[in-house]
């Protein structure tokens, strides 16, 4: 696959995942409007369907969310694979450019992928640690998280609703560069903030 084809695949899968994420949020919002979460009981103490909510609709929404989450997981895996393909194609291009002495650098570009910032601290016992975030990870820009401002909004929204956010990180280890995708559940914990990671904006990272 050529680099341009890999990049197109990344964009296509990201658009599909963003649409699935939007549908999940919409279903969760409808549940909240009914005064329910995904885990609330739909039966009363006697085991009968609750009379204060539309039990049939609530069950439909929960099933819908489960199916959408499965789709989101599949698309997340596909996105990670597509991003890694784009990285491998870009690595080959960089190697050729380095030999010819024509590489142009930008601290916001990682093998053709824009990133928002670099993780400089992960607190013990934090949601970030549980999600597998590492110091040195660079948060990749996506349709849902375009900058530090939208990241903060996503964190606050997820924390208030008991939800989570999807994060894609550019990571380099012994096997080379790759994309690490994870779900983080923002919440209050013993440390500072709601995520447990400290991130420096790309312009200064």
PDB file of C-alpha atoms in Angstrom:
ATOM      1  CA  UNK A   1       0.000   0.000   0.000  1.00  0.00           C
ATOM      2  CA  UNK A   2       1.342   3.433  -0.943  1.00  0.00           C
ATOM      3  CA  UNK A   3       1.702   6.116   1.726  1.00  0.00           C
ATOM      4  CA  UNK A   4      -1.133   8.196   0.210  1.00  0.00           C
ATOM      5  CA  UNK A   5      -3.434   5.153   0.233  1.00  0.00           C
ATOM      6  CA  UNK A   6      -2.525   4.436   3.865  1.00  0.00           C
ATOM      7  CA  UNK A   7      -3.342   8.025   4.825  1.00  0.00           C
ATOM      8  CA  UNK A   8      -6.710   7.831   3.025  1.00  0.00           C
ATOM      9  CA  UNK A   9      -7.482   4.616   4.897  1.00  0.00           C
ATOM     10  CA  UNK A  10      -6.660   6.323   8.212  1.00  0.00           C
ATOM     11  CA  UNK A  11      -9.045   9.182   7.394  1.00  0.00           C
ATOM     12  CA  UNK A  12     -11.818   6.813   6.312  1.00  0.00           C
ATOM     13  CA  UNK A  13     -11.609   4.625   9.424  1.00  0.00           C
ATOM     14  CA  UNK A  14     -11.370   7.681  11.704  1.00  0.00           C
ATOM     15  CA  UNK A  15     -14.535   9.118  10.147  1.00  0.00           C
ATOM     16  CA  UNK A  16     -16.365   5.807  10.664  1.00  0.00           C
ATOM     17  CA  UNK A  17     -15.201   5.577  14.279  1.00  0.00           C
ATOM     18  CA  UNK A  18     -16.190   9.191  14.951  1.00  0.00           C
ATOM     19  CA  UNK A  19     -19.699   8.481  13.673  1.00  0.00           C
ATOM     20  CA  UNK A  20     -20.013   5.402  15.905  1.00  0.00           C
ATOM     21  CA  UNK A  21     -18.754   7.425  18.888  1.00  0.00           C
ATOM     22  CA  UNK A  22     -21.350  10.101  18.109  1.00  0.00           C
ATOM     23  CA  UNK A  23     -24.123   7.484  18.081  1.00  0.00           C
ATOM     24  CA  UNK A  24     -22.953   6.092  21.425  1.00  0.00           C
ATOM     25  CA  UNK A  25     -23.016   9.573  22.949  1.00  0.00           C
ATOM     26  CA  UNK A  26     -26.495  10.179  21.532  1.00  0.00           C
ATOM     27  CA  UNK A  27     -27.835   6.923  23.018  1.00  0.00           C
ATOM     28  CA  UNK A  28     -26.215   7.706  26.380  1.00  0.00           C
ATOM     29  CA  UNK A  29     -27.758  11.177  26.337  1.00  0.00           C
ATOM     30  CA  UNK A  30     -31.211   9.706  25.714  1.00  0.00           C
ATOM     31  CA  UNK A  31     -30.702   7.346  28.651  1.00  0.00           C
ATOM     32  CA  UNK A  32     -29.659  10.236  30.895  1.00  0.00           C
ATOM     33  CA  UNK A  33     -32.766  12.161  29.827  1.00  0.00           C
ATOM     34  CA  UNK A  34     -34.754   9.209  31.188  1.00  0.00           C
ATOM     35  CA  UNK A  35     -32.825   9.477  34.449  1.00  0.00           C
ATOM     36  CA  UNK A  36     -30.884   6.280  33.740  1.00  0.00           C
ATOM     37  CA  UNK A  37     -27.311   5.121  33.266  1.00  0.00           C
ATOM     38  CA  UNK A  38     -26.172   1.976  31.483  1.00  0.00           C
ATOM     39  CA  UNK A  39     -26.075   0.107  34.811  1.00  0.00           C
ATOM     40  CA  UNK A  40     -29.272   1.187  36.584  1.00  0.00           C
ATOM     41  CA  UNK A  41     -31.825  -1.492  37.447  1.00  0.00           C
ATOM     42  CA  UNK A  42     -34.905  -1.621  35.195  1.00  0.00           C
ATOM     43  CA  UNK A  43     -36.949  -3.650  37.660  1.00  0.00           C
ATOM     44  CA  UNK A  44     -38.414  -2.708  41.037  1.00  0.00           C
ATOM     45  CA  UNK A  45     -37.841  -4.454  44.373  1.00  0.00           C
ATOM     46  CA  UNK A  46     -40.459  -7.081  43.487  1.00  0.00           C
ATOM     47  CA  UNK A  47     -38.748  -7.838  40.185  1.00  0.00           C
ATOM     48  CA  UNK A  48     -41.366  -6.168  37.986  1.00  0.00           C
ATOM     49  CA  UNK A  49     -40.511  -3.665  35.236  1.00  0.00           C
ATOM     50  CA  UNK A  50     -40.236  -0.151  36.634  1.00  0.00           C
ATOM     51  CA  UNK A  51     -43.265   2.034  36.016  1.00  0.00           C
ATOM     52  CA  UNK A  52     -41.403   5.342  36.115  1.00  0.00           C
ATOM     53  CA  UNK A  53     -39.349   4.768  32.947  1.00  0.00           C
ATOM     54  CA  UNK A  54     -39.834   3.397  29.439  1.00  0.00           C
ATOM     55  CA  UNK A  55     -38.209   0.029  30.135  1.00  0.00           C
ATOM     56  CA  UNK A  56     -38.573  -1.218  26.561  1.00  0.00           C
ATOM     57  CA  UNK A  57     -36.818   1.835  25.127  1.00  0.00           C
ATOM     58  CA  UNK A  58     -34.126   1.738  27.814  1.00  0.00           C
ATOM     59  CA  UNK A  59     -33.330  -1.884  26.938  1.00  0.00           C
ATOM     60  CA  UNK A  60     -33.211  -1.006  23.237  1.00  0.00           C
ATOM     61  CA  UNK A  61     -30.748   1.782  23.952  1.00  0.00           C
ATOM     62  CA  UNK A  62     -28.540  -0.458  26.086  1.00  0.00           C
ATOM     63  CA  UNK A  63     -28.403  -3.141  23.406  1.00  0.00           C
ATOM     64  CA  UNK A  64     -27.653  -0.462  20.832  1.00  0.00           C
ATOM     65  CA  UNK A  65     -24.788   0.878  22.956  1.00  0.00           C
ATOM     66  CA  UNK A  66     -23.301  -2.604  23.390  1.00  0.00           C
ATOM     67  CA  UNK A  67     -23.353  -3.212  19.634  1.00  0.00           C
ATOM     68  CA  UNK A  68     -21.919   0.223  18.925  1.00  0.00           C
ATOM     69  CA  UNK A  69     -19.126  -0.331  21.445  1.00  0.00           C
ATOM     70  CA  UNK A  70     -18.235  -3.554  19.666  1.00  0.00           C
ATOM     71  CA  UNK A  71     -18.130  -1.638  16.374  1.00  0.00           C
ATOM     72  CA  UNK A  72     -16.028   1.064  18.008  1.00  0.00           C
ATOM     73  CA  UNK A  73     -13.543  -1.510  19.324  1.00  0.00           C
ATOM     74  CA  UNK A  74     -13.255  -3.077  15.874  1.00  0.00           C
ATOM     75  CA  UNK A  75     -12.748   0.307  14.224  1.00  0.00           C
ATOM     76  CA  UNK A  76     -10.216   1.323  16.871  1.00  0.00           C
ATOM     77  CA  UNK A  77      -8.180  -1.779  16.055  1.00  0.00           C
ATOM     78  CA  UNK A  78      -8.511  -1.052  12.341  1.00  0.00           C
ATOM     79  CA  UNK A  79      -7.460   2.554  12.930  1.00  0.00           C
ATOM     80  CA  UNK A  80      -4.373   1.505  14.878  1.00  0.00           C
ATOM     81  CA  UNK A  81      -3.420  -0.857  12.059  1.00  0.00           C
ATOM     82  CA  UNK A  82      -4.041   1.824   9.428  1.00  0.00           C
ATOM     83  CA  UNK A  83      -2.001   4.373  11.383  1.00  0.00           C
ATOM     84  CA  UNK A  84       0.840   1.906  11.764  1.00  0.00           C
ATOM     85  CA  UNK A  85       0.747   1.268   8.017  1.00  0.00           C
ATOM     86  CA  UNK A  86       0.909   5.010   7.410  1.00  0.00           C
ATOM     87  CA  UNK A  87       3.843   5.263   9.803  1.00  0.00           C
ATOM     88  CA  UNK A  88       5.745   2.457   8.114  1.00  0.00           C
ATOM     89  CA  UNK A  89       5.241   4.067   4.687  1.00  0.00           C
ATOM     90  CA  UNK A  90       6.311   7.422   6.059  1.00  0.00           C
ATOM     91  CA  UNK A  91       9.375   5.899   7.710  1.00  0.00           C
ATOM     92  CA  UNK A  92      10.480   4.606   4.320  1.00  0.00           C
ATOM     93  CA  UNK A  93      10.005   8.053   2.795  1.00  0.00           C
ATOM     94  CA  UNK A  94      11.987   9.677   5.598  1.00  0.00           C
ATOM     95  CA  UNK A  95      14.854   7.226   5.140  1.00  0.00           C
ATOM     96  CA  UNK A  96      15.102   8.158   1.466  1.00  0.00           C
ATOM     97  CA  UNK A  97      14.908  11.877   2.253  1.00  0.00           C
ATOM     98  CA  UNK A  98      17.593  11.586   4.934  1.00  0.00           C
ATOM     99  CA  UNK A  99      19.967   9.987   2.460  1.00  0.00           C
ATOM    100  CA  UNK A 100      19.348  12.868   0.061  1.00  0.00           C
ATOM    101  CA  UNK A 101      19.586  15.464   2.863  1.00  0.00           C
ATOM    102  CA  UNK A 102      16.128  16.914   2.224  1.00  0.00           C
ATOM    103  CA  UNK A 103      14.230  16.227   5.467  1.00  0.00           C
ATOM    104  CA  UNK A 104      12.131  19.129   6.826  1.00  0.00           C
ATOM    105  CA  UNK A 105      11.162  18.793  10.500  1.00  0.00           C
ATOM    106  CA  UNK A 106       8.214  20.022  12.555  1.00  0.00           C
ATOM    107  CA  UNK A 107       7.692  19.321  16.250  1.00  0.00           C
ATOM    108  CA  UNK A 108       3.944  18.930  15.644  1.00  0.00           C
ATOM    109  CA  UNK A 109       4.394  16.283  12.927  1.00  0.00           C
ATOM    110  CA  UNK A 110       5.156  12.661  13.650  1.00  0.00           C
ATOM    111  CA  UNK A 111       5.765  10.775  10.430  1.00  0.00           C
ATOM    112  CA  UNK A 112       2.982  12.806   8.824  1.00  0.00           C
ATOM    113  CA  UNK A 113       0.604  12.622  11.822  1.00  0.00           C
ATOM    114  CA  UNK A 114      -0.292  15.758  13.763  1.00  0.00           C
ATOM    115  CA  UNK A 115      -0.014  15.477  17.511  1.00  0.00           C
ATOM    116  CA  UNK A 116      -1.456  17.626  20.279  1.00  0.00           C
ATOM    117  CA  UNK A 117       1.140  17.258  22.997  1.00  0.00           C
ATOM    118  CA  UNK A 118       3.566  15.036  24.889  1.00  0.00           C
ATOM    119  CA  UNK A 119       2.871  13.217  28.165  1.00  0.00           C
ATOM    120  CA  UNK A 120       5.432  14.282  30.776  1.00  0.00           C
ATOM    121  CA  UNK A 121       3.903  12.733  33.911  1.00  0.00           C
ATOM    122  CA  UNK A 122       1.583   9.841  34.795  1.00  0.00           C
ATOM    123  CA  UNK A 123       0.415   9.703  38.421  1.00  0.00           C
ATOM    124  CA  UNK A 124       0.209   6.517  40.467  1.00  0.00           C
ATOM    125  CA  UNK A 125      -3.284   5.062  40.859  1.00  0.00           C
ATOM    126  CA  UNK A 126      -4.660   7.337  38.130  1.00  0.00           C
ATOM    127  CA  UNK A 127      -7.048   6.694  35.230  1.00  0.00           C
ATOM    128  CA  UNK A 128      -4.116   7.373  32.895  1.00  0.00           C
ATOM    129  CA  UNK A 129      -2.021   4.648  34.503  1.00  0.00           C
ATOM    130  CA  UNK A 130      -4.948   2.220  34.298  1.00  0.00           C
ATOM    131  CA  UNK A 131      -5.326   3.083  30.594  1.00  0.00           C
ATOM    132  CA  UNK A 132      -1.675   2.250  29.923  1.00  0.00           C
ATOM    133  CA  UNK A 133      -0.522   5.802  29.175  1.00  0.00           C
ATOM    134  CA  UNK A 134       3.269   6.242  29.380  1.00  0.00           C
ATOM    135  CA  UNK A 135       5.542   9.230  29.844  1.00  0.00           C
ATOM    136  CA  UNK A 136       6.815  10.219  26.410  1.00  0.00           C
ATOM    137  CA  UNK A 137       3.609   9.227  24.589  1.00  0.00           C
ATOM    138  CA  UNK A 138       2.437  11.839  22.094  1.00  0.00           C
ATOM    139  CA  UNK A 139      -1.306  12.344  21.751  1.00  0.00           C
ATOM    140  CA  UNK A 140      -2.355  12.096  18.107  1.00  0.00           C
ATOM    141  CA  UNK A 141      -4.888  14.571  16.756  1.00  0.00           C
ATOM    142  CA  UNK A 142      -8.235  12.998  15.759  1.00  0.00           C
ATOM    143  CA  UNK A 143     -11.624  14.285  14.612  1.00  0.00           C
ATOM    144  CA  UNK A 144     -12.926  14.222  18.194  1.00  0.00           C
ATOM    145  CA  UNK A 145      -9.799  15.651  19.875  1.00  0.00           C
ATOM    146  CA  UNK A 146      -8.211  18.355  17.749  1.00  0.00           C
ATOM    147  CA  UNK A 147      -6.340  20.408  20.374  1.00  0.00           C
ATOM    148  CA  UNK A 148      -5.792  20.924  24.095  1.00  0.00           C
ATOM    149  CA  UNK A 149      -9.102  22.769  24.426  1.00  0.00           C
ATOM    150  CA  UNK A 150     -11.211  19.950  22.978  1.00  0.00           C
ATOM    151  CA  UNK A 151      -9.218  17.441  25.053  1.00  0.00           C
ATOM    152  CA  UNK A 152     -10.192  19.313  28.218  1.00  0.00           C
ATOM    153  CA  UNK A 153     -13.839  19.478  27.144  1.00  0.00           C
ATOM    154  CA  UNK A 154     -13.894  15.733  26.412  1.00  0.00           C
ATOM    155  CA  UNK A 155     -12.349  14.988  29.818  1.00  0.00           C
ATOM    156  CA  UNK A 156     -14.881  17.143  31.709  1.00  0.00           C
ATOM    157  CA  UNK A 157     -17.820  15.737  29.742  1.00  0.00           C
ATOM    158  CA  UNK A 158     -16.762  12.128  30.319  1.00  0.00           C
ATOM    159  CA  UNK A 159     -16.083  12.729  34.011  1.00  0.00           C
ATOM    160  CA  UNK A 160     -19.511  14.302  34.575  1.00  0.00           C
ATOM    161  CA  UNK A 161     -21.352  11.535  32.739  1.00  0.00           C
ATOM    162  CA  UNK A 162     -19.292   8.602  33.995  1.00  0.00           C
ATOM    163  CA  UNK A 163     -18.125   7.958  30.454  1.00  0.00           C
ATOM    164  CA  UNK A 164     -14.751   7.623  28.794  1.00  0.00           C
ATOM    165  CA  UNK A 165     -12.646   9.103  26.022  1.00  0.00           C
ATOM    166  CA  UNK A 166     -10.780   7.398  23.195  1.00  0.00           C
ATOM    167  CA  UNK A 167      -7.103   8.377  22.973  1.00  0.00           C
ATOM    168  CA  UNK A 168      -4.543   7.500  20.310  1.00  0.00           C
ATOM    169  CA  UNK A 169      -0.856   7.868  21.184  1.00  0.00           C
ATOM    170  CA  UNK A 170       2.249   7.829  19.031  1.00  0.00           C
ATOM    171  CA  UNK A 171       4.748   5.677  20.893  1.00  0.00           C
ATOM    172  CA  UNK A 172       8.289   4.568  20.147  1.00  0.00           C
ATOM    173  CA  UNK A 173       9.742   1.446  21.752  1.00  0.00           C
ATOM    174  CA  UNK A 174      12.261  -1.273  20.903  1.00  0.00           C
ATOM    175  CA  UNK A 175      10.195  -2.405  17.923  1.00  0.00           C
ATOM    176  CA  UNK A 176       9.967   1.117  16.503  1.00  0.00           C
ATOM    177  CA  UNK A 177       7.145   3.678  16.225  1.00  0.00           C
ATOM    178  CA  UNK A 178       3.541   2.548  16.513  1.00  0.00           C
ATOM    179  CA  UNK A 179       0.092   3.764  17.577  1.00  0.00           C
ATOM    180  CA  UNK A 180      -1.276   2.840  21.001  1.00  0.00           C
ATOM    181  CA  UNK A 181      -5.073   3.246  21.269  1.00  0.00           C
ATOM    182  CA  UNK A 182      -6.813   3.169  24.641  1.00  0.00           C
ATOM    183  CA  UNK A 183      -9.911   4.211  26.559  1.00  0.00           C
ATOM    184  CA  UNK A 184      -9.511   6.481  29.560  1.00  0.00           C
ATOM    185  CA  UNK A 185     -12.215   6.933  32.218  1.00  0.00           C
ATOM    186  CA  UNK A 186     -11.716  10.420  33.748  1.00  0.00           C
ATOM    187  CA  UNK A 187     -12.642  10.624  37.419  1.00  0.00           C
ATOM    188  CA  UNK A 188     -11.565  12.100  40.730  1.00  0.00           C
ATOM    189  CA  UNK A 189      -8.828  10.051  42.417  1.00  0.00           C
ATOM    190  CA  UNK A 190      -6.205  10.505  45.129  1.00  0.00           C
ATOM    191  CA  UNK A 191      -3.959  12.583  42.856  1.00  0.00           C
ATOM    192  CA  UNK A 192      -4.459  15.811  40.933  1.00  0.00           C
ATOM    193  CA  UNK A 193      -6.959  16.343  38.146  1.00  0.00           C
ATOM    194  CA  UNK A 194      -9.295  13.867  36.497  1.00  0.00           C
ATOM    195  CA  UNK A 195      -6.922  11.983  34.180  1.00  0.00           C
ATOM    196  CA  UNK A 196      -3.701  11.653  36.131  1.00  0.00           C
ATOM    197  CA  UNK A 197      -1.473  12.680  33.262  1.00  0.00           C
ATOM    198  CA  UNK A 198       0.289  15.960  32.590  1.00  0.00           C
ATOM    199  CA  UNK A 199       0.645  16.933  28.955  1.00  0.00           C
ATOM    200  CA  UNK A 200       2.739  19.679  27.361  1.00  0.00           C
ATOM    201  CA  UNK A 201       1.288  21.279  24.237  1.00  0.00           C
ATOM    202  CA  UNK A 202       2.965  20.271  20.981  1.00  0.00           C
ATOM    203  CA  UNK A 203       4.337  23.753  20.311  1.00  0.00           C
ATOM    204  CA  UNK A 204       6.514  23.438  23.418  1.00  0.00           C
ATOM    205  CA  UNK A 205       6.967  19.658  23.541  1.00  0.00           C
TER     206      UNK A 205
END
